[in-house]
Coordinates of C-alpha atoms in Angstrom, one line a residue:
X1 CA -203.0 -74.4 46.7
X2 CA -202.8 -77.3 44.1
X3 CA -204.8 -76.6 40.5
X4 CA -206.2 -79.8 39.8
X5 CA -208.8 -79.0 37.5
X6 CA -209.9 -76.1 35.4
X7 CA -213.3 -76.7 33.4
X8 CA -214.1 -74.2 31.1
X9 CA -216.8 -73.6 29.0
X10 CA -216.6 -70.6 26.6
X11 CA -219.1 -69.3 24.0
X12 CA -217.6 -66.9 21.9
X13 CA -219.6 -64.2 20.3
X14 CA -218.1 -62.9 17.1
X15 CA -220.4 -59.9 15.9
X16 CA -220.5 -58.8 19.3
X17 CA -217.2 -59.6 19.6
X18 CA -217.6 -60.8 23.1
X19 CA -217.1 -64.4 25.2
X20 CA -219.3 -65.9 27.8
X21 CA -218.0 -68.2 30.5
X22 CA -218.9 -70.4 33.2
X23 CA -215.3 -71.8 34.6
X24 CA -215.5 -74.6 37.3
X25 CA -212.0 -74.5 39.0
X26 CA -210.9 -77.6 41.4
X27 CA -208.0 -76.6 43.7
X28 CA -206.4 -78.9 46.8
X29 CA -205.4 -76.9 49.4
X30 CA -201.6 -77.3 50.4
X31 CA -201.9 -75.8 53.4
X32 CA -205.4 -74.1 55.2
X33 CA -207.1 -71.7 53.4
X34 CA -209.7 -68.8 54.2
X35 CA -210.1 -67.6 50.6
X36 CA -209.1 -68.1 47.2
X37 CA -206.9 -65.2 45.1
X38 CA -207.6 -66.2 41.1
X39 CA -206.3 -63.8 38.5
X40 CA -209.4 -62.6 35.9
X41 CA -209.1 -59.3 33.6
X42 CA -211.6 -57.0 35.1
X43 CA -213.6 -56.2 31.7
X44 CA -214.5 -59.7 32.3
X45 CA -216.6 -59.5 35.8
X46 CA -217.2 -61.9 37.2
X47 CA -221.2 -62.2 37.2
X48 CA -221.4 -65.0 39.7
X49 CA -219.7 -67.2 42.0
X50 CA -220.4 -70.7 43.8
X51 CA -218.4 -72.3 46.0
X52 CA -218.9 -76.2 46.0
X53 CA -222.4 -75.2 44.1
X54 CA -223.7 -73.1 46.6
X55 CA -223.6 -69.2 45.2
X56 CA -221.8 -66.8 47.2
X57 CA -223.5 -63.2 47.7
X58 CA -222.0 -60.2 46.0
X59 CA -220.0 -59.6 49.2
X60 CA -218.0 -62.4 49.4
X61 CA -216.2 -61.7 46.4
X62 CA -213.9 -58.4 45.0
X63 CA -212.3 -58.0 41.9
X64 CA -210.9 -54.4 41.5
X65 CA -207.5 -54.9 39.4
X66 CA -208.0 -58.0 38.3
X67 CA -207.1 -60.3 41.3
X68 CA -210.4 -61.7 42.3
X69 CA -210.4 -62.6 45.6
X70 CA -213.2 -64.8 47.5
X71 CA -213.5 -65.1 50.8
X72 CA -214.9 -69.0 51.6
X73 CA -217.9 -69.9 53.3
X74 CA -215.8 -72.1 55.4
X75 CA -212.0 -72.7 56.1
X76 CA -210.4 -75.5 53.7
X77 CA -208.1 -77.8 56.2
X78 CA -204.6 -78.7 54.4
X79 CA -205.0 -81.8 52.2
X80 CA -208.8 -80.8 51.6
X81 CA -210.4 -79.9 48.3
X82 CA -212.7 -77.0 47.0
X83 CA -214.4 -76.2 43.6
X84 CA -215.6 -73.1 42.5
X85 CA -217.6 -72.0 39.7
X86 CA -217.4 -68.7 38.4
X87 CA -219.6 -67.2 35.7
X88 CA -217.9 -64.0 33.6
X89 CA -218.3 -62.6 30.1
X90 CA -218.1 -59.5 28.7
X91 CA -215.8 -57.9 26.0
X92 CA -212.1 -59.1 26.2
X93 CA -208.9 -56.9 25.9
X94 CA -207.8 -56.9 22.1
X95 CA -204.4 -57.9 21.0
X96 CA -203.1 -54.5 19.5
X97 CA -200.1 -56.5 18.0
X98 CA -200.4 -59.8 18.6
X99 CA -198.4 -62.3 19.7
X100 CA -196.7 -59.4 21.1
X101 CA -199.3 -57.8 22.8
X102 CA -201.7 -59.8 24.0
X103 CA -205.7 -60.8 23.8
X104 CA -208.2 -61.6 21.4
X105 CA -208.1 -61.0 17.8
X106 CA -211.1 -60.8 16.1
X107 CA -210.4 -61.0 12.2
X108 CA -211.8 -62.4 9.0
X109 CA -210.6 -64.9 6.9
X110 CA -210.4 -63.4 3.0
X111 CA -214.3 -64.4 2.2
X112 CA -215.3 -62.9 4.7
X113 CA -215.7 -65.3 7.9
X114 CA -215.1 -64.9 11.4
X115 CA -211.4 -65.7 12.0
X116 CA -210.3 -65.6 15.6
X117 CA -207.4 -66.3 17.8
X118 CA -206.3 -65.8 21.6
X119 CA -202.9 -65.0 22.9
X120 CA -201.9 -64.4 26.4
X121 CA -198.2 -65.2 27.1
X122 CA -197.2 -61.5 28.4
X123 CA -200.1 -60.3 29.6
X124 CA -202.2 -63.3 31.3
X125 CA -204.3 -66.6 30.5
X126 CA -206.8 -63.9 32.7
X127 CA -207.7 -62.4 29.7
X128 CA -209.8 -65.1 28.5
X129 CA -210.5 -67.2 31.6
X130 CA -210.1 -67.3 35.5
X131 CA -206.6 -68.8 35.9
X132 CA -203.7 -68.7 38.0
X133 CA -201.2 -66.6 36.1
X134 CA -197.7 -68.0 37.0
X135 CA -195.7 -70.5 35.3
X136 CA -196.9 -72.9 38.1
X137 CA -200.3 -72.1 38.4
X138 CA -200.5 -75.2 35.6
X139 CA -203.7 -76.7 35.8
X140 CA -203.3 -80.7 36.3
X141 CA -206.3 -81.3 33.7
X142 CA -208.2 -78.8 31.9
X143 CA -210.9 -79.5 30.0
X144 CA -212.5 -77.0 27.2
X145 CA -216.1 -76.5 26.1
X146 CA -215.8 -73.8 22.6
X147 CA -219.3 -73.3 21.9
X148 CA -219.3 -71.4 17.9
X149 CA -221.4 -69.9 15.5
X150 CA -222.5 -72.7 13.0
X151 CA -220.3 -73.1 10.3
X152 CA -217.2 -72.8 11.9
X153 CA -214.3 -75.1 13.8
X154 CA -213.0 -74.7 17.5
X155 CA -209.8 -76.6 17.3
X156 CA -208.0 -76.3 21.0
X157 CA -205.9 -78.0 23.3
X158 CA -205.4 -81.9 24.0
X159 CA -207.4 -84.4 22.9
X160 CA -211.1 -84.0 21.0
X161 CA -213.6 -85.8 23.0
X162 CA -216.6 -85.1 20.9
X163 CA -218.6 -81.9 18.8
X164 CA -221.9 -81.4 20.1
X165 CA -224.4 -79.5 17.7
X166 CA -226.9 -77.3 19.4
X167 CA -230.3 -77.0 18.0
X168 CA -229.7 -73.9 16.0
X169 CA -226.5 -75.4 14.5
X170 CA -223.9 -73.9 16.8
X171 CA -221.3 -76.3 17.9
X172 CA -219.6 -76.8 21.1
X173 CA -216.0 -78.5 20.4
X174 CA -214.8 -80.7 23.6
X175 CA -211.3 -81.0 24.5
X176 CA -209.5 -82.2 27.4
X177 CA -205.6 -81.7 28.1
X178 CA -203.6 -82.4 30.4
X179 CA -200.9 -80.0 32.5
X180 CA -201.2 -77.0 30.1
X181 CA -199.2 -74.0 31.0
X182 CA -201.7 -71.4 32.1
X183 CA -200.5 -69.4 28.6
X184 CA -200.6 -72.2 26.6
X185 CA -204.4 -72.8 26.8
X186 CA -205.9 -71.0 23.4
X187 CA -209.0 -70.5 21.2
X188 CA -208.5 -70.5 18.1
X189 CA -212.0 -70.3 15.9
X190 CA -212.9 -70.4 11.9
X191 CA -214.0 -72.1 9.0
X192 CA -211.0 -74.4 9.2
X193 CA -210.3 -77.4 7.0
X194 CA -207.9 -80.3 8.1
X195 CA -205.5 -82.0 7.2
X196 CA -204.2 -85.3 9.8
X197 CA -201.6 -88.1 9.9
X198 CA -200.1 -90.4 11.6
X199 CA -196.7 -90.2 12.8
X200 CA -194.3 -93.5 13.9
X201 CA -191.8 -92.9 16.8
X202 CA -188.5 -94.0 17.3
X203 CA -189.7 -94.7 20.4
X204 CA -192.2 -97.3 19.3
X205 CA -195.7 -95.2 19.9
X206 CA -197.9 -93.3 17.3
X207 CA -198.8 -89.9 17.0
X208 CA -202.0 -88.5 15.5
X209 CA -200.9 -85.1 13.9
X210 CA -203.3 -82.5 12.8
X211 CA -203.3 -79.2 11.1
X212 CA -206.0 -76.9 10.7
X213 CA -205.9 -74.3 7.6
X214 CA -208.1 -71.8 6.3
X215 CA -210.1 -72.5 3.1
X216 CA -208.1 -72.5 -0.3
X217 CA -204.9 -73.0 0.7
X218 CA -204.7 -77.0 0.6
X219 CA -201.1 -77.5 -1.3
X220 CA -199.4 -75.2 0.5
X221 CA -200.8 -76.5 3.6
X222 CA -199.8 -80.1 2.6
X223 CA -196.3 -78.7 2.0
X224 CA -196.4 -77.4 5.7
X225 CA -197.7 -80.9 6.6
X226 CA -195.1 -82.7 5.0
X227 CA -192.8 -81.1 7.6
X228 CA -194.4 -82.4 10.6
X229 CA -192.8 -85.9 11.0
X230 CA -189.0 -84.8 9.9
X231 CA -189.3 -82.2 12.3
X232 CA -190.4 -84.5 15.0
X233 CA -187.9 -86.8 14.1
X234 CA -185.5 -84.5 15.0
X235 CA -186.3 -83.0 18.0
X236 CA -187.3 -87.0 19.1
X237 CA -183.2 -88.1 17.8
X238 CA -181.3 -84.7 19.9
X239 CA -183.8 -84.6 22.6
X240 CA -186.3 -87.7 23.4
X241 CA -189.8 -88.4 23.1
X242 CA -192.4 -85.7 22.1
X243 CA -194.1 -85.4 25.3
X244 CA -197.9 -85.4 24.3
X245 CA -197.8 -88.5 21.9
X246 CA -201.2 -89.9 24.1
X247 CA -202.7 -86.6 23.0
X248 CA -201.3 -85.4 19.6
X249 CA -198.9 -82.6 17.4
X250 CA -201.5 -80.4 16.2
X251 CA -201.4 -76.8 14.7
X252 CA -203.7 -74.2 13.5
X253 CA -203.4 -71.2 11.3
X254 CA -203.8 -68.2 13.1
X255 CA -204.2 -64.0 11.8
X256 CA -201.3 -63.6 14.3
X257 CA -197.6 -64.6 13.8
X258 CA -197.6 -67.8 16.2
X259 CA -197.2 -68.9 19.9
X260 CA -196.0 -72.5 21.3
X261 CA -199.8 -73.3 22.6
X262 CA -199.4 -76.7 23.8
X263 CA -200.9 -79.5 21.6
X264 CA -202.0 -76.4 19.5
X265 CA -199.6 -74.6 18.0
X266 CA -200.4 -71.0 16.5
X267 CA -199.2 -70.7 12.9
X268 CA -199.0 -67.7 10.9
X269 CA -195.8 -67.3 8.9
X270 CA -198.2 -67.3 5.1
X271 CA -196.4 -70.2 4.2
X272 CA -192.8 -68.2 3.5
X273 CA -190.0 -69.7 1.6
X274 CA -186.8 -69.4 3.0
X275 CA -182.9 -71.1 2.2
X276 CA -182.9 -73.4 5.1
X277 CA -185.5 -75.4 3.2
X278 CA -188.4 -75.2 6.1
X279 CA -190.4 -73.1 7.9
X280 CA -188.6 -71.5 10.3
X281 CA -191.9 -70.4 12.5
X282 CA -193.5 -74.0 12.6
X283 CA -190.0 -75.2 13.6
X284 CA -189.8 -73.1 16.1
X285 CA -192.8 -72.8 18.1
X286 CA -193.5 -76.7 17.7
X287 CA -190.2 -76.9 19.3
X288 CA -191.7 -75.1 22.1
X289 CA -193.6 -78.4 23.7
X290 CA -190.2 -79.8 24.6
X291 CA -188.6 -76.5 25.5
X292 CA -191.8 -74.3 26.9
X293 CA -194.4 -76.8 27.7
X294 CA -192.7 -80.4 29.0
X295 CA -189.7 -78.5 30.5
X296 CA -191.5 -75.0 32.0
X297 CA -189.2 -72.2 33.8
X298 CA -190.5 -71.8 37.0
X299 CA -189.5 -68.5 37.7
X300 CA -190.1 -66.1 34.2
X301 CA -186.4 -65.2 35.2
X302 CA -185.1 -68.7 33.5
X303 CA -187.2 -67.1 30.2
X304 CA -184.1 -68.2 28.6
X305 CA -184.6 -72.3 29.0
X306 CA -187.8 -71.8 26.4
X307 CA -186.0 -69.5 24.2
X308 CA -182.9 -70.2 24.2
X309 CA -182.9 -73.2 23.6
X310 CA -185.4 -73.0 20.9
X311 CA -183.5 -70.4 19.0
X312 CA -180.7 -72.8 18.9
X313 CA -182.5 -75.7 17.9
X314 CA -183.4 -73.8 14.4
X315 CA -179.5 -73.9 13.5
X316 CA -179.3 -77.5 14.9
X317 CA -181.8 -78.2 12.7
X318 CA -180.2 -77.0 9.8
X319 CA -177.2 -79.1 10.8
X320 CA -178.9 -82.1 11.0
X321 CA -180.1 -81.8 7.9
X322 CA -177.8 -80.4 5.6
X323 CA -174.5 -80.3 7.5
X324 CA -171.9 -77.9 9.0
X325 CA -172.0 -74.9 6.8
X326 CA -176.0 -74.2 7.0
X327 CA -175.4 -74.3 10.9
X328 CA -172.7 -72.1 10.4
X329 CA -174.5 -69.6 8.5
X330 CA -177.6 -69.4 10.7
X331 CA -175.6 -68.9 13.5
X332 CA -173.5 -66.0 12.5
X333 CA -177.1 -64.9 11.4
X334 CA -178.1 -64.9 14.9
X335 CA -174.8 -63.5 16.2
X336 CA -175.4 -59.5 15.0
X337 CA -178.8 -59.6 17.1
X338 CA -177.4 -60.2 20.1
X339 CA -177.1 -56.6 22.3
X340 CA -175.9 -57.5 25.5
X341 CA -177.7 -54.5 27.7
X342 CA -178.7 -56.5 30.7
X343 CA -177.7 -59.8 32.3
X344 CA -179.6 -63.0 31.2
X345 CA -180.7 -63.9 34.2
X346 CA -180.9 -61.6 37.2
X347 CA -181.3 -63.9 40.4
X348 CA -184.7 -62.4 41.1
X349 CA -188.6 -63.4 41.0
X350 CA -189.5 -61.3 37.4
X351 CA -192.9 -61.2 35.2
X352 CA -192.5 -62.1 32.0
X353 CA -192.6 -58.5 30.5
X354 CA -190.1 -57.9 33.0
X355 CA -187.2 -59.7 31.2
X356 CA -189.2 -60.1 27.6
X357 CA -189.2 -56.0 27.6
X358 CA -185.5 -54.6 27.0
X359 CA -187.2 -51.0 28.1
X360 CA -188.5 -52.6 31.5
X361 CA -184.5 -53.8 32.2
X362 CA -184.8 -56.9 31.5
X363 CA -182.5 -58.8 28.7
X364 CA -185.3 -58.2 25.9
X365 CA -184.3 -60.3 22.7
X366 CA -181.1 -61.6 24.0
X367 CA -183.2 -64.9 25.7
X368 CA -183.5 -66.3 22.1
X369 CA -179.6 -65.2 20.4
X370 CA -177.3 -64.6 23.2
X371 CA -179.3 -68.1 24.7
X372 CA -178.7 -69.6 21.6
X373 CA -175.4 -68.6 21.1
X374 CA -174.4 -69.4 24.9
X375 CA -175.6 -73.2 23.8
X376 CA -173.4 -72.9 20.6
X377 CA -170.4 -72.3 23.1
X378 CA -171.5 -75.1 25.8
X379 CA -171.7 -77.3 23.3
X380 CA -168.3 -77.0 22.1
X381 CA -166.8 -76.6 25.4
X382 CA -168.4 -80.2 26.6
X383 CA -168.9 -82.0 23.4
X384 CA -171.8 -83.3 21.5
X385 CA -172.6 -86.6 24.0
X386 CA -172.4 -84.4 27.0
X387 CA -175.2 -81.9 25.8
X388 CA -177.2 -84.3 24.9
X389 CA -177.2 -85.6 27.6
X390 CA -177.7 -82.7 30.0
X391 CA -180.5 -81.4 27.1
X392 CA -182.5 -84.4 27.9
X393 CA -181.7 -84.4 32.0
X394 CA -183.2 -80.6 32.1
X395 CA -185.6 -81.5 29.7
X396 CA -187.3 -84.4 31.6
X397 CA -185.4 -84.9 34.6
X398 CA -184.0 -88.2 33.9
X399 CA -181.8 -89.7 31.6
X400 CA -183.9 -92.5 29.6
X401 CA -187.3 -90.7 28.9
X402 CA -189.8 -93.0 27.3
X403 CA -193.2 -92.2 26.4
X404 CA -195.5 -92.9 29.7
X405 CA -192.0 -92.7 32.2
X406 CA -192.2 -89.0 32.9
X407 CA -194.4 -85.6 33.0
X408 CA -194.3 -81.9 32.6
X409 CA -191.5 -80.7 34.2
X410 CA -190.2 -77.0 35.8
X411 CA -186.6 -76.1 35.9
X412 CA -184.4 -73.6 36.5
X413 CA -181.1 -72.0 36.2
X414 CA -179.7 -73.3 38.7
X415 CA -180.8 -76.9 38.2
X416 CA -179.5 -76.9 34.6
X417 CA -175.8 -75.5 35.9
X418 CA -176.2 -78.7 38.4
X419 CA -177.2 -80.8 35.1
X420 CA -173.8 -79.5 33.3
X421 CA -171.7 -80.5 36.4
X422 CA -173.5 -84.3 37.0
X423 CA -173.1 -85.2 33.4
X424 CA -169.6 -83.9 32.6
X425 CA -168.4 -84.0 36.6
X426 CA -167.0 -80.6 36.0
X427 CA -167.5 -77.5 37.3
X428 CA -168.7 -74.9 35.1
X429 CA -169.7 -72.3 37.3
X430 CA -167.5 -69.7 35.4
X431 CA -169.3 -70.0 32.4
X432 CA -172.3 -69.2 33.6
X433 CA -171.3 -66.3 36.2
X434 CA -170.3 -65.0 32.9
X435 CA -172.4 -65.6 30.2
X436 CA -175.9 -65.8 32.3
X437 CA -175.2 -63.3 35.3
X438 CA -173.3 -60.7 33.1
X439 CA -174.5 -58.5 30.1
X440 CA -170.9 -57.8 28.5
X441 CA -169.4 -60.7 26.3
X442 CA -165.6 -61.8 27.6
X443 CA -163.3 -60.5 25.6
X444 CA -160.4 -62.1 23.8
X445 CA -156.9 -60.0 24.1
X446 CA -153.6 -61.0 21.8
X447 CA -150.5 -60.1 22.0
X448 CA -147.2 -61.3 19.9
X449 CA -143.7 -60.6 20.4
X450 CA -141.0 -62.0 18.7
X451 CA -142.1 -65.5 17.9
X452 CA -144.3 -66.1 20.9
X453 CA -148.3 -64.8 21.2
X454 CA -150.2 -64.4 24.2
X455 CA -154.3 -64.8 24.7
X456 CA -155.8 -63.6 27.6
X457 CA -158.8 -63.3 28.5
X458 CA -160.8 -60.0 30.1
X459 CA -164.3 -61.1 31.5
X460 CA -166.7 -58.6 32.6
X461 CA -166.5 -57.7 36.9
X462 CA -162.8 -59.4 36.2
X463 CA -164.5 -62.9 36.4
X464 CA -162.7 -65.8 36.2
X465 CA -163.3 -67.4 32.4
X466 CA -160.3 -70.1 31.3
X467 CA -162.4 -71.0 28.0
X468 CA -160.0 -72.8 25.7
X469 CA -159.3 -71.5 22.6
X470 CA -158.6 -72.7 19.1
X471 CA -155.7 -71.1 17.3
X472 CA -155.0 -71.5 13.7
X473 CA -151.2 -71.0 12.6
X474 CA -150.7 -71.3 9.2
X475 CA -153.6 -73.8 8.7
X476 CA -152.5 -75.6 12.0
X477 CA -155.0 -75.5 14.6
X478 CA -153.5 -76.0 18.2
X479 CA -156.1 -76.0 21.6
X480 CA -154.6 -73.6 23.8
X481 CA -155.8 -74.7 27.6
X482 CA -156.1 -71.4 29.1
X483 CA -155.9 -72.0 32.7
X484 CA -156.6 -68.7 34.4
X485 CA -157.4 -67.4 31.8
X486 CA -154.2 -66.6 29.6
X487 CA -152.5 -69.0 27.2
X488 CA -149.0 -69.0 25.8
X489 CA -148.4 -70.5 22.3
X490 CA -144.6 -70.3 20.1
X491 CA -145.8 -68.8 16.3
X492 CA -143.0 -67.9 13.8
X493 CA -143.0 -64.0 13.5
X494 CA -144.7 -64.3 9.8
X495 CA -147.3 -66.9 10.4
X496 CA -150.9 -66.3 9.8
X497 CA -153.2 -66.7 12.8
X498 CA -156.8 -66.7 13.6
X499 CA -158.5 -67.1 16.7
X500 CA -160.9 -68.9 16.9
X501 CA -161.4 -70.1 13.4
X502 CA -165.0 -71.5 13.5
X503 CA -166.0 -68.8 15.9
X504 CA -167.1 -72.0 18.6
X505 CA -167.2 -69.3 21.6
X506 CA -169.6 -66.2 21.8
X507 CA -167.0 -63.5 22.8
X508 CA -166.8 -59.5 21.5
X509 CA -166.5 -58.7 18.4
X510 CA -165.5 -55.0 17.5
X511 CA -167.3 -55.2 14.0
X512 CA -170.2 -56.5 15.1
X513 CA -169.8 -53.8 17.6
X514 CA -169.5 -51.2 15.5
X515 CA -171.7 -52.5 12.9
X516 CA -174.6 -52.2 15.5
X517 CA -173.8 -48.8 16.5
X518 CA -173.7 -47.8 12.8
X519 CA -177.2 -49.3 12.1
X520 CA -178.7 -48.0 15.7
X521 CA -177.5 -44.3 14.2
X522 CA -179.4 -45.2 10.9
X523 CA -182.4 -45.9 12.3
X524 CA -182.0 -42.8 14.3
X525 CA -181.6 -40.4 11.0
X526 CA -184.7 -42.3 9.3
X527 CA -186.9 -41.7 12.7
X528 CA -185.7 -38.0 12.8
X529 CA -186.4 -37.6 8.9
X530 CA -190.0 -39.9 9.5
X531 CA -190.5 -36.9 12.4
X532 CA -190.0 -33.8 10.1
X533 CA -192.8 -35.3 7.3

């Protein structure tokens, strides 16, 4: 079945620390259907359920693990529609550690207010409201009804259609958005204040911007602010349009360290300082609505489309703005991270804690460095025009986005090695075999005798990999082709040569090797010596 609509309206209880809903969900069926299967956490209910408003009896619904399943009053023909309305409440799951585990978090702001956030990437939008939980269980519309204790702000998703105030000064904040990834819809609640903006594309439109901070913090959040429209500038000049200009940037301080919530970014780096001159957080996750939101992995297994690609758009970043040797440095940052104990991508249908969670098998933090890094390389390999290019083919799936010529998008893998291949009209299979479908790095073996040195490369399962590679002798730097893999190049017996000199290909390293198995034992002794106190 299609989502077509999801209308939600949520009263959030903060002594109680509870939520009360009443969702109205509109599907299409694609092809007949006897019953609908919607994901909803079980500490939620449901309480009731109406299928095109008539209310089912108790027995036409179950929802024992959280997979609520309703059996309709009639069969929906393909091409027909059906809305149900479900009523649920109860006492959410708490975040533990969020945005890493995943649920509400009930804090207070430092007076003493009701400060709260929702996060559900890992574990399910179920946790809040009756969803489909898969990347394309996207809602084509969702609109959001936040009803709050008075006093306090429900910024959200989309754009802000009105705040109604109830007789006893609650408010209910309504917001409509459209395509949302299921995660991406949030609540975020407290006594904000708010800073906005207007923002003039490249591209001709205007953007309202917004961002929502907690009481006594206005210079620091007007420094924040101030990096909303280089930032978009940026990701507008390598990419292409920000994809919800008709709706707006917005983001919102949150007591949990951020997530990429679409149109409402969570924000909760305290305003750090770092060398790069910007906040590395807001960067990041704002990034997210081009890489996460417009362009959505369909299968969890292409993780590394959102994270990847964002992790290397913090280094761009710091290219475009200051040059060659910030990008530098913030990539060999990100280069000791990367661990290389499962393949990128595995070929299979996964959850997202499947390949997010190292101890689950899955590739863990190697989606944002090794993803990054993997770019670094591409890059280099096809030039600066060509990934652009195929950036902005996966990112919208065409090559001259404008605002109003395109929607949300999901890719994959696969499409994005097709991409490579259309723009360049090479094949670059081998790359990925090695760098996506492998979890050891290629490795780069020299020989020299006499006055003649010898490359070869060794690629994990004896893959083919003819990467080029830069050789400096004696300042000189020569391209050596590398067809099959091995290259030949003359070198006076007492020249000086390095491989590789600005380290353009993600290959092993022995230091860095060794230099993580020295730190990994470190962290060992401290845990034993934590163990004996």
């Amino acid at each position: 079945m299609r989502f077509d609509v999801a209308d939600l309206a949520i009263e959030v209880l903060p002594e109680m620390r509870q939520l009360k809903g009443v969702a109205t969900l509109t599907f299409t069926a694609t092809a007949p259907l006897a019953r609908l299967v919607i994901d909803l956490d079980t500490n939620l209910g449901p309480q009731g359920i109406a299928i095109d408003g008539k209310a089912l009896p108790a027995s036409a619904w179950s929802n024992p693990d959280g997979q609520l399943t309703i059996a309709l009053p009639r069969p929906i023909a393909k091409g027909g529609t059906v809305t149900t309305t479900i009523t649920y409440g109860g006492t959410p799951h708490v975040a533990v550690r969020a945005p890493w585990d995943d649920g509400m978090v009930w804090s207070q702001t430092p007076d003493g207010r009701p400060w709260i956030a929702s996060t559900a990437e890992g574990y399910g939008c179920d946790l809040f409201w009756p969803c489909l939980d898969f990347p394309k269980g996207e809602p084509g519309r969702v609109d959001l009804h936040i009803t709050v204790p008075k006093g306090l702000k429900a910024p959200a998703n989309g754009v802000l259609v009105g705040v109604d105030t109830l007789p006893d000064g609650r408010t209910t904040w309504n917001w409509s958005a459209k395509s949302p990834n299921p995660y991406s819809v949030a609540l975020n609640i407290g006594p904000y204040e708010e800073i906005s903006g207007t923002y003039k594309s490249r591209f001709g439109n205007e953007i309202p911007m917004f961002y929502w901070y907690l009481p006594g913090e206005e210079q620091q959040a007007k420094e924040l602010f101030a990096e909303f429209a280089p930032t978009l500038d940026f990701y507008e000049s390598v990419v292409g349009p920000y994809p919800f200009g008709d709706e707006k940037v917005g983001v919102v301080e949150t007591p949990h360290k951020g997530m990429e919530h679409q149109t409402i970014n969570a924000y909760g780096n305290e305003y750090a300082k770092a060398p790069e001159g910007f906040d590395w957080l807001f960067q990041h996750e704002f990034g997210h609505e081009w890489f996460g939101n417009q362009l959505t992995a369909a299968n969890w297994d292409d993780y590394w489309l959102h994270e990847g690609y964002e992790s290397y758009m913090q280094p761009f970043y710091g290219r475009w703005r200051e040059g060659e040797a910030r990008y530098a440095a913030m990539m060999l940052g990100q280069r000791n991270n990367i661990m290389n104990q499962a393949p990128i991508v595995s070929g299979k249908l996964r959850t997202e804690e499947e390949v997010y969670e190292a101890d689950k098998g899955g590739p863990g933090q190697d989606i944002y460095m090794k993803g990054a890094w993997m770019l670094h390389t591409l890059r280099n390999l096809i030039g600066d025009d060509a990934f652009k290019q195929v950036t902005t083919l996966e990112v919208y799936g065409r090559p001259d986005p404008r605002p109003g010529n395109f929607k949300p998008r999901f890719g994959s893998t696969q499409e994005y090695i097709a991409n490579v291949k259309k723009v360049t009209g090479k094949d670059y299979g081998w790359f990925f075999d090695v760098y996506l479908k492998q979890a050891a790095l290629p490795k780069l073996v020299q020989q020299r005798r006499g006055d003649q040195l010898t490359l070869t490369w060794q690629a994990p399962a004896n893959l083919p990999f003819p990467m080029p590679v830069e050789v400096q002798v004696d300042g000189k730097v020569t391209k050596l082709p590398m067809t099959g893999g091995t290259g030949t190049l003359a070198v006076p017996a007492n020249a000086h040569v390095v491989l590789d000199p600005w380290d353009r290909i993600l290959k092993q390293n022995d230091a860095i090797d060794r230099y993580q198995a020295y730190m990994k034992a470190q962290m060992a002794k401290r845990a034993a010596a934590a163990k004996k106190e």
